[in-house]
GROMACS .gro file of C-alpha atoms in nm:
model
  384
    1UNK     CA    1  -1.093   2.344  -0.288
    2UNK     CA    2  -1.377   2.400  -0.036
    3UNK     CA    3  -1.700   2.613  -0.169
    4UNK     CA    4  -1.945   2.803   0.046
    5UNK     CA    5  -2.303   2.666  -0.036
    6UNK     CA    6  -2.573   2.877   0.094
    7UNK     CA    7  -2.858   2.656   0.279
    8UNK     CA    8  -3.227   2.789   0.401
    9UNK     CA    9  -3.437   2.594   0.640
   10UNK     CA   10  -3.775   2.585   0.607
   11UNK     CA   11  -4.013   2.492   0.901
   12UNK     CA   12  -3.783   2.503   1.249
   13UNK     CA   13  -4.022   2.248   1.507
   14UNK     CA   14  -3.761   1.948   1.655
   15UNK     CA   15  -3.664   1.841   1.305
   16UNK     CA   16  -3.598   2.163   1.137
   17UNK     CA   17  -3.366   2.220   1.463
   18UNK     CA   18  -3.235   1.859   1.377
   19UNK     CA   19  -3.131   1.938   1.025
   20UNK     CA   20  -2.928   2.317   1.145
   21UNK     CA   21  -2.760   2.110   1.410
   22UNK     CA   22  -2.629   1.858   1.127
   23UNK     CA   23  -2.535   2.101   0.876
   24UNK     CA   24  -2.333   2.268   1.126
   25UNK     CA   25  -2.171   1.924   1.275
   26UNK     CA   26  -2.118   1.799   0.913
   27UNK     CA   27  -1.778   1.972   0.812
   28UNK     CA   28  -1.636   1.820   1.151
   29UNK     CA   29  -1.702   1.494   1.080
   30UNK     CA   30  -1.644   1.513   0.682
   31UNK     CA   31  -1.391   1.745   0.684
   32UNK     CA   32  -1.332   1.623   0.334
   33UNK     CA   33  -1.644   1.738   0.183
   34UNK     CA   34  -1.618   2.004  -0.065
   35UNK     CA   35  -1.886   2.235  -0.023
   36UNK     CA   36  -1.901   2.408   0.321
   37UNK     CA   37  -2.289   2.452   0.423
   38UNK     CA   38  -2.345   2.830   0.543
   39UNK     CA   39  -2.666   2.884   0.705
   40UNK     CA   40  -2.875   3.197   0.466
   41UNK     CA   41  -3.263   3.197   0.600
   42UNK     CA   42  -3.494   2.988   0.787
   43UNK     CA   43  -3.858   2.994   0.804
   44UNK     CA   44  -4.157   2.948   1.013
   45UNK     CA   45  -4.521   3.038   1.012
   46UNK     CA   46  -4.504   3.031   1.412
   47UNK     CA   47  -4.494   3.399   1.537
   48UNK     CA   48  -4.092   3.473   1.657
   49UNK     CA   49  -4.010   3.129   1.583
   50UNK     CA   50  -3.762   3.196   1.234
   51UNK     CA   51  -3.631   3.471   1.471
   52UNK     CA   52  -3.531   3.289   1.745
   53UNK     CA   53  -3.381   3.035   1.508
   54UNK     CA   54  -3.180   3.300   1.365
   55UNK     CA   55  -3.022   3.421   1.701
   56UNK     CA   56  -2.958   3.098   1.799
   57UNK     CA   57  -2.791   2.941   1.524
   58UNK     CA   58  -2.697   3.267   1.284
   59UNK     CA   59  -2.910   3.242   1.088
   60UNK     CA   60  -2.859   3.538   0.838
   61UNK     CA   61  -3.256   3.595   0.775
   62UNK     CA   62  -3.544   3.514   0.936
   63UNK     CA   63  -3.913   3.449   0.773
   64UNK     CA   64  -4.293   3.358   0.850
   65UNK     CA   65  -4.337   3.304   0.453
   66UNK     CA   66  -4.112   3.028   0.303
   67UNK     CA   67  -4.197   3.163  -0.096
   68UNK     CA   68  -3.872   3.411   0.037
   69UNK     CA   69  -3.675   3.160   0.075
   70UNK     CA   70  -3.742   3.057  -0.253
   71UNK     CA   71  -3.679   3.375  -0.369
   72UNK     CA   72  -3.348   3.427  -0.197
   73UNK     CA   73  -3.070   3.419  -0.469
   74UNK     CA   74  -2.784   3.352  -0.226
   75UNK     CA   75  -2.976   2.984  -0.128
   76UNK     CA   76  -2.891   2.701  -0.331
   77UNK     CA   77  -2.995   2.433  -0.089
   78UNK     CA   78  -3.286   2.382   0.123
   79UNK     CA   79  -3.447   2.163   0.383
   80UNK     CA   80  -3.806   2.107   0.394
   81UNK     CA   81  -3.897   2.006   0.714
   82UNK     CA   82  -4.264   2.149   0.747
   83UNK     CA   83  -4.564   1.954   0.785
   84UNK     CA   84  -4.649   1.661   0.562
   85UNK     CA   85  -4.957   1.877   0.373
   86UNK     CA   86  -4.718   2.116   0.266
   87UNK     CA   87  -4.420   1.940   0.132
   88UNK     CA   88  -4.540   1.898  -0.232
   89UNK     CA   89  -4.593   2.318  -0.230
   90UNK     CA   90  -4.285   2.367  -0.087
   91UNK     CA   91  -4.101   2.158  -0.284
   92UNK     CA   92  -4.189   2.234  -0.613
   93UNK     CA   93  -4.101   2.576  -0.548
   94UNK     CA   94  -3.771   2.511  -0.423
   95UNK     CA   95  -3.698   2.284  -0.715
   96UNK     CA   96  -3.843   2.534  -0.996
   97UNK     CA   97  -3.632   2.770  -0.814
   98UNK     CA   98  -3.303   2.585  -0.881
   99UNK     CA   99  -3.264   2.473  -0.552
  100UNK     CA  100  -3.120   2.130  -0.441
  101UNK     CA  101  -3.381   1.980  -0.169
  102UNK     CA  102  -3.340   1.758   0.114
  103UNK     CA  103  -3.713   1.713   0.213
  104UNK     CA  104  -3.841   1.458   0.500
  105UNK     CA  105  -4.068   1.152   0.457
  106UNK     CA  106  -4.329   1.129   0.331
  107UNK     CA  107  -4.304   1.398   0.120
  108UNK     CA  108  -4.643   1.497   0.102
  109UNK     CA  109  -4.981   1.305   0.142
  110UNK     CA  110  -4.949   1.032  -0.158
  111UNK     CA  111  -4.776   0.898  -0.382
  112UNK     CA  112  -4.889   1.171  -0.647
  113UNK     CA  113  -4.717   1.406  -0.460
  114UNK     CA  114  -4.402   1.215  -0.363
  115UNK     CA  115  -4.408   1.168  -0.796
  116UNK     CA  116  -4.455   1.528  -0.832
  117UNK     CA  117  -4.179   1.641  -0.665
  118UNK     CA  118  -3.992   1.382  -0.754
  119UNK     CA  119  -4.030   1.475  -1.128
  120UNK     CA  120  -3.972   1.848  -1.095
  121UNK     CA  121  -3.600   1.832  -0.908
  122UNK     CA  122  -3.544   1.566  -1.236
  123UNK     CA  123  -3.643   1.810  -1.453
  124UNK     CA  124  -3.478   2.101  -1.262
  125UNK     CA  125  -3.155   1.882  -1.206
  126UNK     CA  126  -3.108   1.973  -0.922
  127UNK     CA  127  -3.014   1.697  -0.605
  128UNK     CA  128  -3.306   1.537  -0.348
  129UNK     CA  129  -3.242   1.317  -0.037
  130UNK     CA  130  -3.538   1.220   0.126
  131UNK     CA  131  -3.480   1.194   0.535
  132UNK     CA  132  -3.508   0.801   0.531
  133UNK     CA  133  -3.238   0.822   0.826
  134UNK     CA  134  -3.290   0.506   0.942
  135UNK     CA  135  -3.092   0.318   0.696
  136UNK     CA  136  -2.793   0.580   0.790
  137UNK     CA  137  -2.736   0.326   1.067
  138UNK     CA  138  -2.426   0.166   1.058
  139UNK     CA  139  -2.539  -0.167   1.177
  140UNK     CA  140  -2.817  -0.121   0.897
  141UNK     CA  141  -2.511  -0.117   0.649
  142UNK     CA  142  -2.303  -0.408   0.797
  143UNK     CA  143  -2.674  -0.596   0.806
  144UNK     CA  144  -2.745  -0.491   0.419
  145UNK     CA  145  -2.364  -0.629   0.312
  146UNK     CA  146  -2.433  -0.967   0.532
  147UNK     CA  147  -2.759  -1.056   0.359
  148UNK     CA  148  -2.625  -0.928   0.000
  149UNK     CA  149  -2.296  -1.182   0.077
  150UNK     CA  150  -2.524  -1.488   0.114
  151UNK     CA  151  -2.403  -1.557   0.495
  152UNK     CA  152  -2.751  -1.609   0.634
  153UNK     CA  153  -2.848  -1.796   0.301
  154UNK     CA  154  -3.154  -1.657   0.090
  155UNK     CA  155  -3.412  -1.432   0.299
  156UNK     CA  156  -3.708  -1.657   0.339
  157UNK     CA  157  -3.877  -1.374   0.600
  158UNK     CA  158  -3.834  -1.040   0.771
  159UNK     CA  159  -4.014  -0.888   1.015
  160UNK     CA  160  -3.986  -0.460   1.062
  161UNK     CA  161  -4.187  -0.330   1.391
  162UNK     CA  162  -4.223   0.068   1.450
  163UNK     CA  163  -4.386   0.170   1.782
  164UNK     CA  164  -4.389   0.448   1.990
  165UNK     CA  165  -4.618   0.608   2.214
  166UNK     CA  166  -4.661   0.964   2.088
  167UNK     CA  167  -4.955   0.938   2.054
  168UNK     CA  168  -5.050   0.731   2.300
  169UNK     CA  169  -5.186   0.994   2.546
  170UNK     CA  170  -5.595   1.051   2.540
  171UNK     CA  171  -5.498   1.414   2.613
  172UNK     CA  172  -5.268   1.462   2.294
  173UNK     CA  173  -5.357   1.777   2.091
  174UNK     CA  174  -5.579   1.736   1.784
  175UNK     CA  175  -5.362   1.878   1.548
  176UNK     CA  176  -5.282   1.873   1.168
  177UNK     CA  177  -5.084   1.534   1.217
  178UNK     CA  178  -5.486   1.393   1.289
  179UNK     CA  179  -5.630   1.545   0.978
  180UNK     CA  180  -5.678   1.340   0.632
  181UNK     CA  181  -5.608   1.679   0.457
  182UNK     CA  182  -5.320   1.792   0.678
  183UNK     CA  183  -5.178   1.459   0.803
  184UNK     CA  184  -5.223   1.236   0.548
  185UNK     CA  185  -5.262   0.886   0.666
  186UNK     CA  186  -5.114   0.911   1.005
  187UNK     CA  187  -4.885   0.640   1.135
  188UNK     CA  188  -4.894   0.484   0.751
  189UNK     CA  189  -4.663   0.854   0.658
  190UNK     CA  190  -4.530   0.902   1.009
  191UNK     CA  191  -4.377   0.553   1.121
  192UNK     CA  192  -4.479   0.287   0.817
  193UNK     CA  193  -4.269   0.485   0.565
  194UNK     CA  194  -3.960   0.430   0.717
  195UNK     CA  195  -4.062   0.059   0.729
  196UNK     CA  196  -4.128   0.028   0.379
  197UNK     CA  197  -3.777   0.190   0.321
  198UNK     CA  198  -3.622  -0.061   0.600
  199UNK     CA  199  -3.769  -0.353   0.359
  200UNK     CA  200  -3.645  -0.197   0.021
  201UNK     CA  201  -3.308  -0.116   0.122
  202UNK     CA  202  -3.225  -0.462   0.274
  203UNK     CA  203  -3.440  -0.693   0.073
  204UNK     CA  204  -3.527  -0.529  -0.237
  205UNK     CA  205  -3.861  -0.470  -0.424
  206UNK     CA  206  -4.238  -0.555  -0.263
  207UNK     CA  207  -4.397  -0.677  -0.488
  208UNK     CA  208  -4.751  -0.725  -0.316
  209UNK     CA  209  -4.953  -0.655   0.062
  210UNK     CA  210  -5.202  -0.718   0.224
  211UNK     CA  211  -5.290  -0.445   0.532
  212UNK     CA  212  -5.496  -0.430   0.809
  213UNK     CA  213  -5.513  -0.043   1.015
  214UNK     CA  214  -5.717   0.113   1.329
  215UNK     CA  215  -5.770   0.389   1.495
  216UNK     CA  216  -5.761   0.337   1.894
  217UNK     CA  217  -5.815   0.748   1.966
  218UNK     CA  218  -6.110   0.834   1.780
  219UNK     CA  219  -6.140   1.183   1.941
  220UNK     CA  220  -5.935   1.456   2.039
  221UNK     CA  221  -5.928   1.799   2.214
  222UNK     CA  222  -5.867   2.078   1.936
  223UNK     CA  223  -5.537   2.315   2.043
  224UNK     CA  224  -5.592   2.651   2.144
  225UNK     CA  225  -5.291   2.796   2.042
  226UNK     CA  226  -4.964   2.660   1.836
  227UNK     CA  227  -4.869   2.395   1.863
  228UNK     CA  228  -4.541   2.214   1.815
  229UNK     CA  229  -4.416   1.831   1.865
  230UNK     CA  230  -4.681   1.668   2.057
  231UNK     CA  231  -4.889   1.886   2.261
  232UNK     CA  232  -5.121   1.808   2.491
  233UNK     CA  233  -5.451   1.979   2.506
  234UNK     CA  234  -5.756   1.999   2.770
  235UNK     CA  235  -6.108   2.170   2.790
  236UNK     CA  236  -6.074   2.195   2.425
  237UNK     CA  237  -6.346   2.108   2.178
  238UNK     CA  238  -6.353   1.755   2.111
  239UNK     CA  239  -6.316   1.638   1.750
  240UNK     CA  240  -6.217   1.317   1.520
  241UNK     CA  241  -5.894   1.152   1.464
  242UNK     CA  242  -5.913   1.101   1.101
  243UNK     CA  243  -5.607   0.875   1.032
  244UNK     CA  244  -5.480   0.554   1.112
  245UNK     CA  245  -5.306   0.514   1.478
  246UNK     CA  246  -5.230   0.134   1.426
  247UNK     CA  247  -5.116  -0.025   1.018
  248UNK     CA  248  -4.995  -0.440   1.025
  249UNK     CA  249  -4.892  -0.524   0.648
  250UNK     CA  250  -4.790  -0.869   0.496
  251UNK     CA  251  -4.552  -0.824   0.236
  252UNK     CA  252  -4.469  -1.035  -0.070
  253UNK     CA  253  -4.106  -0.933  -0.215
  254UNK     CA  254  -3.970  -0.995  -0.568
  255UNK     CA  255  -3.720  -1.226  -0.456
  256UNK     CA  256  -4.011  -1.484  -0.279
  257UNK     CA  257  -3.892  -1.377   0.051
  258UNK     CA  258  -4.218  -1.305   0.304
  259UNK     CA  259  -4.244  -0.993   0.547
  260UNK     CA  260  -4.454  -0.861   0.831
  261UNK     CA  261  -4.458  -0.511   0.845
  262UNK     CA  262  -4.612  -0.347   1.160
  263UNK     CA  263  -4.627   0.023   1.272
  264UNK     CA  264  -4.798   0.208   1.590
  265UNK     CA  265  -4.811   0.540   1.742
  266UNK     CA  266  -5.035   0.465   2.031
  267UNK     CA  267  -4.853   0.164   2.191
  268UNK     CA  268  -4.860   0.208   2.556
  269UNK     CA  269  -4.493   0.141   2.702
  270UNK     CA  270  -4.318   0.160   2.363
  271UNK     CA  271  -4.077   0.463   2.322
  272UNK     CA  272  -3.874   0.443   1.968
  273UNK     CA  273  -3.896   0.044   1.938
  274UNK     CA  274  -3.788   0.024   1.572
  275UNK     CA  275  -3.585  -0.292   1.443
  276UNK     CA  276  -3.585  -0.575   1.244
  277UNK     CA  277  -3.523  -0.938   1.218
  278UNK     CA  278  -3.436  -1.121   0.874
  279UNK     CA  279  -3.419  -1.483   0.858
  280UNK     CA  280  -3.286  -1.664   0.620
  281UNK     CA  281  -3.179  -2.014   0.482
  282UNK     CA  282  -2.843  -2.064   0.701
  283UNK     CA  283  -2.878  -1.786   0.966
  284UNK     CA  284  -3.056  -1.434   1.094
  285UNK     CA  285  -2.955  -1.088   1.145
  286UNK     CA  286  -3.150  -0.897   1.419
  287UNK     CA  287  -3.104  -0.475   1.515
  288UNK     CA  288  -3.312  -0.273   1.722
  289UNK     CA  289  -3.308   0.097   1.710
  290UNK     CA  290  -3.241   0.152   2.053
  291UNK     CA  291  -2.938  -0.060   2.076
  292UNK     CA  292  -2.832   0.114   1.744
  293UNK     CA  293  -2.456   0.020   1.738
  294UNK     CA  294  -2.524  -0.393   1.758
  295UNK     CA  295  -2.645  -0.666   1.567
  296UNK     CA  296  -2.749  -0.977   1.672
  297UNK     CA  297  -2.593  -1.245   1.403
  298UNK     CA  298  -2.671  -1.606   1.348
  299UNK     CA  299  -2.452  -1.784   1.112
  300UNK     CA  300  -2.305  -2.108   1.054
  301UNK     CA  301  -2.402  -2.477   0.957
  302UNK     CA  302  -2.559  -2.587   1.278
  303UNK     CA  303  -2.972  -2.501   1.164
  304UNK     CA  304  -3.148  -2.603   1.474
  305UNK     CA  305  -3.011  -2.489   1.781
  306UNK     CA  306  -2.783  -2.220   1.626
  307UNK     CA  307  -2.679  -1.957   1.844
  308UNK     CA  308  -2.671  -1.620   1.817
  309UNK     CA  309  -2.374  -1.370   1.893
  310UNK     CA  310  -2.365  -0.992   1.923
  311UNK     CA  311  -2.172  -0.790   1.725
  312UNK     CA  312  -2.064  -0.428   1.759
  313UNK     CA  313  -2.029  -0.239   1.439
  314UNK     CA  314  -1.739  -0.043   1.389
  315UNK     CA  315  -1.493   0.180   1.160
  316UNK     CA  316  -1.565  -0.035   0.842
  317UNK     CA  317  -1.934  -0.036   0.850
  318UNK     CA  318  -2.107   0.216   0.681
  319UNK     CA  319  -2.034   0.588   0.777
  320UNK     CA  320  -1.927   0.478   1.184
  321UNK     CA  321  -1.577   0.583   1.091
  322UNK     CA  322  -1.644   0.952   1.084
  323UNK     CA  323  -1.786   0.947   1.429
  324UNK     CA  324  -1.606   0.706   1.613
  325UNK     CA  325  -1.272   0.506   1.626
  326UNK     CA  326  -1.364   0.163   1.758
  327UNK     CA  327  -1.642  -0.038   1.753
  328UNK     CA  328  -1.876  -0.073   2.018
  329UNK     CA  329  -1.872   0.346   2.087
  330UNK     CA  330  -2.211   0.482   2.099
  331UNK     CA  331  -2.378   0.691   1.820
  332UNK     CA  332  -2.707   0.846   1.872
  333UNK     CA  333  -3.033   1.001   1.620
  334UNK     CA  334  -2.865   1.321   1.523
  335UNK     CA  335  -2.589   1.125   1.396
  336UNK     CA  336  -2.805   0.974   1.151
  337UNK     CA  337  -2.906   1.329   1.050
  338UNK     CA  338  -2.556   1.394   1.010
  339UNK     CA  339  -2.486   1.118   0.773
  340UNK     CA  340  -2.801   1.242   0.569
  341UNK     CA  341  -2.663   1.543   0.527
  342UNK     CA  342  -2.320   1.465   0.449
  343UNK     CA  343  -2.492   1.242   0.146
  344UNK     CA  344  -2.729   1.560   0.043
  345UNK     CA  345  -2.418   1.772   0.000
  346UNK     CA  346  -2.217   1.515  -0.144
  347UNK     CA  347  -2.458   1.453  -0.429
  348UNK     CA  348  -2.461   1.840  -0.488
  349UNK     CA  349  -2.059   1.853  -0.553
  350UNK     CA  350  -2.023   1.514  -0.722
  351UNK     CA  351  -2.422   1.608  -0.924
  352UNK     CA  352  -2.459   1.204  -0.793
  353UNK     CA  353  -2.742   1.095  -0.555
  354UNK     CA  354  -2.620   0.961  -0.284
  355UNK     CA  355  -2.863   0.756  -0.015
  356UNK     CA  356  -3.237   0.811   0.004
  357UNK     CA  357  -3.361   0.987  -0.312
  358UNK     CA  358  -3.712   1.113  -0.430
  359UNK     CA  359  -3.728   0.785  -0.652
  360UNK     CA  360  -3.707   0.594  -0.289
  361UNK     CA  361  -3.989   0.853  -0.125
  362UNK     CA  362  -4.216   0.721  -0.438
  363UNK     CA  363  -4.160   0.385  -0.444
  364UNK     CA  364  -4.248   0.395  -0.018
  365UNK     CA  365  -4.563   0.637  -0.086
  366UNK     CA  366  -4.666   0.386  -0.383
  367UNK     CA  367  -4.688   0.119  -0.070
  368UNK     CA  368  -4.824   0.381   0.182
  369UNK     CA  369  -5.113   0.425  -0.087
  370UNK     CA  370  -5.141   0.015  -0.155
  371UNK     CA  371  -5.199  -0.039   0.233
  372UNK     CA  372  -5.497   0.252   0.244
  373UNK     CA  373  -5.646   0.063  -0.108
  374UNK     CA  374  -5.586  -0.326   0.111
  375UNK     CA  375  -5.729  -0.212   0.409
  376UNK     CA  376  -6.005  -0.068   0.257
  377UNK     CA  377  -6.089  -0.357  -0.019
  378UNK     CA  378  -5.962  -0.639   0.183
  379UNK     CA  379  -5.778  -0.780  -0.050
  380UNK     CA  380  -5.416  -0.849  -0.165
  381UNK     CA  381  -5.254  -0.550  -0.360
  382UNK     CA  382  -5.022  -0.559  -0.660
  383UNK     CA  383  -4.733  -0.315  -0.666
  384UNK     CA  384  -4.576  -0.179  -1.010
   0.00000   0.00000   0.00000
């Protein structure tokens, strides 16, 4: 039996779009999912922005102030995809409300808040995924099963890059993403979380790091108006970038393996360049973002000179099956988005968590906070 499950977005810039797009893809892909998402209110402090959401997508109401979402009885779900400084807010009023949350990284500015929240939908009981979509990857999957089967031996190192060039631009908008208060600790929240999630999910617990971060842009034109993905601004009044542009990270993992962990928004000539490459005792596994449906594989007995063959994931790797039916057929971002939301609904009918949780968002904010504490000290940092 199919249930109607009434679902409010809150904050509608490219990733609030993202998640309405998913919720209304998900039944087509899952068709046997038993709650059927039905789109009740968005929200957005942008003047005419909730509205145009709402004629769009059908939205049934539209709102600047996201507290009436939270008072809405017909919602029972939400997703929280405003700005990092207000995703602790948010989200403990959504959870005290009763409602299940799906909330995007980094949820909030530390690792207080990421506990916070994290402790009030446990104590609600109500369901959180955290937008970690990166592990939603198919060849992510097939790459987690090969290392957990022992095929490339034991992990002795991994190294997880994250560039772009978003921010690369001397004439991108000072906005909130710049502040300490606002955007927390730049491309440590924006870019590094996902890495620290990358590194958990395939290789387990970190158990130490060591980090190193810059800023390249020191100043910046303030906006003159709103603002939304990222604007470029001239003639404005200059001010300072007050968060990190560049992070590089050693890790030390539980299991003795080594990592390098390196994240940038300001590389020149880098557009989405997110991957990974895990060695190991007998072999490697390589994947890169933008090649999102291959892995490169090294296995075997030869050691030196081993070769390494593409593969192309398919039907019986992670969720490929729903979207395609043979390997080697392309899958794209919104996809992953897909798969996210397929897990946040899934937990809601089966009251089981089901892929990125708030317990995940802490344990990544816990090494977001270690690399601000390393940078600043110097030093090697111990995590709990």
């Amino acid at each position: 039996m199919v249930r109607t499950l009434g679902v409010a977005v809150v904050g509608f810039g490219w990733m609030g779009r993202v998640h309405t797009q998913a919720y209304a893809r998900v039944p087509h892909h899952f068709p046997g999912l038993s709650l059927r998402p039905e789109l009740v209110a968005v929200a957005d402090e942008v003047p005419g922005r909730a509205e145009e959401a709402a004629a769009q997508y059908g939205f049934a109401a539209a709102h600047r102030d996201w507290r009436e979402v939270a008072a809405d009885p017909r919602v029972r779900a939400v997703s929280i995809a405003a700005p990092n400084f207000l995703h602790r807010e948010i989200g403990l009023a959504m959870a005290e409300a009763g409602k299940h949350i799906w909330i995007e990284k980094p949820v909030g500015l530390t690792a207080e808040d990421a506990r916070a929240v994290s402790d009030a939908v446990t104590k609600a009981g109500v369901q959180g995924t955290v937008g970690f979509n990166y592990r939603g990857a198919p060849a992510v999957a097939a790459a987690r099963e090969l290392i957990a089967s022992g095929e490339i031996g034991t992990v002795t190192h991994v190294r997880i890059r994250l560039f772009s060039d978003y921010a690369a631009h001397p004439e991108g908008a000072l906005t909130w993403r710049y502040e300490r208060e606002r955007g927390g600790s730049g491309v440590l929240g924006d870019l590094a979380s996902h890495g620290v999630d990358l590194a958990r999910f395939l290789l387990g617990e970190i158990e130490a790091l060591t980090a190193d971060t810059a800023i390249f842009l020191p100043r910046r034109a303030r906006p003159t108006g709103a603002t939304a993905g990222h604007t470029r601004a001239t003639g404005g009044e200059l001010g300072p970038v007050e968060n990190e542009d560049y992070v590089n990270c050693l890790l030390r993992f539980a299991s003795g393996a080594r990592g390098v962990l390196e994240a940038c928004r300001a590389s020149v000539g880098e557009q989405n360049n997110y991957g990974f490459e895990v060695h190991g005792t007998k072999g490697a596994v390589f994947w890169d973002f933008r090649r999102m449906g291959e892995l490169g594989v090294s296995r075997g007995t030869s050691y030196q000179d081993q070769p390494v063959s593409t593969v192309y994931v398919g039907p019986g790797d992670g969720e490929y099956a729903a979207f395609q039916p043979g390997s080697a057929n392309s899958m794209g971002y919104d996809d992953l988005k897909v798969i996210e939301a397929h897990h946040f609904l899934r937990s809601i009918a089966e009251n089981t968590p089901y892929g990125a949780t708030l317990a995940d968002a802490v344990h990544s904010a816990a090494a977001l906070d270690a690399m601000s504490r390393s940078a600043e000290q110097g030093a090697w940092v111990p995590l709990a």
